[in-house]
Short mmCIF file of C-alpha atoms in Angstrom, two decimals:
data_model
loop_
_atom_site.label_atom_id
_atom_site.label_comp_id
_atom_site.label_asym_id
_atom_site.label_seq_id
_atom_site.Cartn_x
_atom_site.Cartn_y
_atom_site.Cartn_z
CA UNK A 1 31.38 -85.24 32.08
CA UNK A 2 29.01 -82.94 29.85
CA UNK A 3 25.77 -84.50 31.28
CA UNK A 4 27.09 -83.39 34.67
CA UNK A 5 27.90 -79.92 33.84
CA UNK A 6 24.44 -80.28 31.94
CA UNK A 7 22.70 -81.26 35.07
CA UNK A 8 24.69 -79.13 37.23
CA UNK A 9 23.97 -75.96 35.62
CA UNK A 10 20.13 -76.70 35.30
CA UNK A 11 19.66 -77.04 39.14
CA UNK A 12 22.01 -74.14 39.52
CA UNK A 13 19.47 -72.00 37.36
CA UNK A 14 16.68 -73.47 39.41
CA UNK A 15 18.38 -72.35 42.33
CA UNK A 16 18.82 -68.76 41.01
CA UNK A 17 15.21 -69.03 39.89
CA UNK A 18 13.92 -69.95 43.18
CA UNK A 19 16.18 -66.81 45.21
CA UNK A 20 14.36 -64.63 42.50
CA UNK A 21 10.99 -65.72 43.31
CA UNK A 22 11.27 -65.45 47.19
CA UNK A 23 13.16 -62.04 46.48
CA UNK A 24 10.57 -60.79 44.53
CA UNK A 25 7.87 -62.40 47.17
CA UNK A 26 9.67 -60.42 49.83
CA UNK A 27 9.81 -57.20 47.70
CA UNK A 28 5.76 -57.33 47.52
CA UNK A 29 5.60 -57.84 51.36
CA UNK A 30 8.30 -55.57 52.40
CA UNK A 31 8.70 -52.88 49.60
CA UNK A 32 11.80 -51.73 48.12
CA UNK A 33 14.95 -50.69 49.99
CA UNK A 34 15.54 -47.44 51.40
CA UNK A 35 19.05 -45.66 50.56
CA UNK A 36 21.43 -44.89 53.64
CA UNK A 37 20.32 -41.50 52.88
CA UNK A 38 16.52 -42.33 53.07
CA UNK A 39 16.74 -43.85 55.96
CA UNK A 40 18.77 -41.09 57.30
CA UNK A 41 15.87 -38.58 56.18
CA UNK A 42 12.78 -41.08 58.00
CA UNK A 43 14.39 -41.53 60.78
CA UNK A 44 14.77 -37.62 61.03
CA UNK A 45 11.25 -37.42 60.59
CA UNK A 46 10.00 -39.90 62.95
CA UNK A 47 11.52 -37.85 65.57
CA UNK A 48 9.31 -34.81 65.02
CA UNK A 49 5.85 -36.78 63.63
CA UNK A 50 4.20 -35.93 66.91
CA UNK A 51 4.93 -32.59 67.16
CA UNK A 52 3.65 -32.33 63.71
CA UNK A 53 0.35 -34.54 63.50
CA UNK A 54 -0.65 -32.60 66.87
CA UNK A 55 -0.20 -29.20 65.67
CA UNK A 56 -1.95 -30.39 61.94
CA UNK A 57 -4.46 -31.91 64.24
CA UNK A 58 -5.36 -28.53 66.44
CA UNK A 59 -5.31 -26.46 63.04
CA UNK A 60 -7.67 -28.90 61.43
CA UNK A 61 -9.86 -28.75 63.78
CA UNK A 62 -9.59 -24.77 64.11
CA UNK A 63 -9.91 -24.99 60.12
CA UNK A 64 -13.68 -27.39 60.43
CA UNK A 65 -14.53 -25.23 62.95
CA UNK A 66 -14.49 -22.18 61.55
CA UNK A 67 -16.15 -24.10 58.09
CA UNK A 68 -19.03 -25.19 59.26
CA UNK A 69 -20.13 -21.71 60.93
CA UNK A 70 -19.78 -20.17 57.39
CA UNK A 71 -22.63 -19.12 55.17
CA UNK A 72 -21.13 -20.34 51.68
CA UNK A 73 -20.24 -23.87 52.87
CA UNK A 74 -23.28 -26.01 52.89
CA UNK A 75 -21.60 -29.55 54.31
CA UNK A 76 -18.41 -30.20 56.61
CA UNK A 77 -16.63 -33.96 56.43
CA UNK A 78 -14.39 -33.92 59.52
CA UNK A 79 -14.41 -36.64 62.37
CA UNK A 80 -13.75 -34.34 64.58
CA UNK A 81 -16.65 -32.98 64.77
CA UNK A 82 -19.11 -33.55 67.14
CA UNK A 83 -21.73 -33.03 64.01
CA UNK A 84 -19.58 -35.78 61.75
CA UNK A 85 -21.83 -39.26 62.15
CA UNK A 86 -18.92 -41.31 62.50
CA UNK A 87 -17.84 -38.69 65.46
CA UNK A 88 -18.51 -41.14 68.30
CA UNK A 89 -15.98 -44.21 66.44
CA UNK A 90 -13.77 -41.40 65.39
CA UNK A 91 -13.29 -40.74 69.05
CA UNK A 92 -12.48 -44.57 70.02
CA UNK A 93 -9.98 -44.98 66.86
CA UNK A 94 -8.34 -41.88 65.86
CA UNK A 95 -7.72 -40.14 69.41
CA UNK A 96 -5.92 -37.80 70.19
CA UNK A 97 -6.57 -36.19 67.05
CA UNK A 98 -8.74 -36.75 63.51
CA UNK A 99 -6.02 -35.47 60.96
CA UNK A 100 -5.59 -32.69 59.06
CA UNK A 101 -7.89 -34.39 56.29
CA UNK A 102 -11.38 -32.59 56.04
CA UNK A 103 -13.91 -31.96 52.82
CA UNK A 104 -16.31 -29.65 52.76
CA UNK A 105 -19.38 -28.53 50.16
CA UNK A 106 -19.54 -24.58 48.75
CA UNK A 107 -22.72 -23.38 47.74
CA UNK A 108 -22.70 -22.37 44.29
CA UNK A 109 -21.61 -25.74 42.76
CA UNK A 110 -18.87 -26.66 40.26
CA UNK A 111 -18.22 -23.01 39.35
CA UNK A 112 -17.90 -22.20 43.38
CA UNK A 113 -15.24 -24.95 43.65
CA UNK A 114 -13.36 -24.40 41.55
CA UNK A 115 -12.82 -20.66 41.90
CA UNK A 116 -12.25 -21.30 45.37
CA UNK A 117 -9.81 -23.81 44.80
CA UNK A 118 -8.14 -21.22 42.56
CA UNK A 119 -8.22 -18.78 44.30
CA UNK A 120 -7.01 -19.72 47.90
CA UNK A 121 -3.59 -18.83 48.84
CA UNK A 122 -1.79 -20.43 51.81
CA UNK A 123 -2.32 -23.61 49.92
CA UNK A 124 -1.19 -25.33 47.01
CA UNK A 125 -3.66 -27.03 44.60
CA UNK A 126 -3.04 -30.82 44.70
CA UNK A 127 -3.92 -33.67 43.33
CA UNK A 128 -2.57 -35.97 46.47
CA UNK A 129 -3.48 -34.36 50.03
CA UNK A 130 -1.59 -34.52 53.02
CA UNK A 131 2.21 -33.10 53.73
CA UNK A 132 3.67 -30.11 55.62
CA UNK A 133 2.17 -27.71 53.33
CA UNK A 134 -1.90 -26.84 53.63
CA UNK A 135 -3.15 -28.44 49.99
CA UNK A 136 -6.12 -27.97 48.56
CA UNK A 137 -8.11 -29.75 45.43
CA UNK A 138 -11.72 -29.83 43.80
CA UNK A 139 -12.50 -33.12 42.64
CA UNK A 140 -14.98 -32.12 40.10
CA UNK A 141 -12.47 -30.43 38.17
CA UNK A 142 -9.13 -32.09 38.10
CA UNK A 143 -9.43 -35.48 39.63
CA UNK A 144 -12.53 -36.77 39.04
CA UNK A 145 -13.20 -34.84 35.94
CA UNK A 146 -13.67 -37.10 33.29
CA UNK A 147 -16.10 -39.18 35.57
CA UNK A 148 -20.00 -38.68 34.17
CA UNK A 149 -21.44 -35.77 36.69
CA UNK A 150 -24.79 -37.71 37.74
CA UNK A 151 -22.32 -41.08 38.37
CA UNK A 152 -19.58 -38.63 40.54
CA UNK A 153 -22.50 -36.94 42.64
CA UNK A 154 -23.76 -40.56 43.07
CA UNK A 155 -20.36 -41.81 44.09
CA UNK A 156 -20.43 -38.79 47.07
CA UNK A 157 -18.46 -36.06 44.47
CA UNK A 158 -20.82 -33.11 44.54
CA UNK A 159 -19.67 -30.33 41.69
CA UNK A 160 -18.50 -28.07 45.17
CA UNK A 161 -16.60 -30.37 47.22
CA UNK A 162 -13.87 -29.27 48.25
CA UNK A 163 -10.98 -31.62 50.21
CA UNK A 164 -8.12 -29.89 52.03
CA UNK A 165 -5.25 -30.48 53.78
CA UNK A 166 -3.82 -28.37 56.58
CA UNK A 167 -0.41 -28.08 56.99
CA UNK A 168 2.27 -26.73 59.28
CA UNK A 169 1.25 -23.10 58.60
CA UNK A 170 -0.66 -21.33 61.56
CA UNK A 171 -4.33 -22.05 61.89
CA UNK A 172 -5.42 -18.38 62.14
CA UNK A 173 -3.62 -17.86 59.04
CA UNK A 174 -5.22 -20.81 57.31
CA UNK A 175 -8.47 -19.81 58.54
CA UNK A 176 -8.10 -15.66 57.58
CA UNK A 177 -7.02 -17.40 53.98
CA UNK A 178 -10.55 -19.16 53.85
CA UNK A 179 -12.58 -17.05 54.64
CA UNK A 180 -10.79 -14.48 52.17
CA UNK A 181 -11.58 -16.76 49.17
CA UNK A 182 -14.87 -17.78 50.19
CA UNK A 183 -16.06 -13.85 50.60
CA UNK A 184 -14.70 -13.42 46.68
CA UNK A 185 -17.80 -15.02 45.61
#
């Protein structure tokens, strides 16, 4: 019967709509799929992500350290910090470590940062922060650039912040590579 086949393939498509939906649902909630090979390659990495985040840890803290003794930097952001006002929740929620995120202010505004950013080896400039490799970016010339200057510097973007990333390199040799572009201005 036609009106059967009709009818049939109607709640068949309904059917196929409905798995869509609750696939695509479940693709929102979950995200995509990893490869065998991706998997492969996070579970690799899970083994060694404490080994990792405790050395990044130790070097960032070296690395904020060493900042906020320096003449040219005028501000340190880093939680670890005993200076940091979020220092004391810090200690509650991010223990035993405060990542290897930290920003910092130069003296000598936009033109400061962004030499420095150039200027710094040992890191890569970045637009995304965090990884194995020390990163480096100034917001007031590549990210946040086209933003109005008095409506970044409300919004906590001062022309000579600097955020950086440490990385798996050795924190002596992350710190010697600071203070080597900071004394070039």
């Amino acid at each position: 019967d036609r009106e059967t086949e009709r009818q049939r393939h109607i709640e068949t498509e309904r059917d196929t709509d409905c798995e869509a939906a609750f696939l695509q649902q479940a693709h929102r909630m979950t995200g995509g799929m990893l490869s065998p090979f991706d998997a492969f390659l996070l579970g690799r990495g899970i083994k060694t992500l404490a080994v990792r985040m405790a050395h990044i840890n130790a070097a960032a803290q070296a690395v904020a350290t060493f900042l906020q003794g320096h003449p040219q930097i005028a501000a340190v952001h880093y939680p670890g910090l005993p200076t940091h006002p979020d220092h004391a929740l810090a200690l509650r929620q991010m223990s035993p470590g405060f990542s290897g995120l930290m920003s910092f202010e130069l003296r000598g505004g936009y033109a400061a940062g962004r030499r420095f950013a150039e200027r710094l080896r040992l890191a890569r400039l970045a637009v995304s922060l965090g990884g194995a490799e020390a990163l480096v970016v100034h917001p007031a010339s590549t990210t946040h650039r086209a933003m109005p200057a008095a409506e970044r510097i409300a919004a906590g973007i001062p022309d000579g912040l600097i955020r950086f990333s440490t990385g798996l390199e050795d924190a002596q040799d992350m710190i010697e590579a600071l203070d080597e572009a900071l004394l070039a201005f």
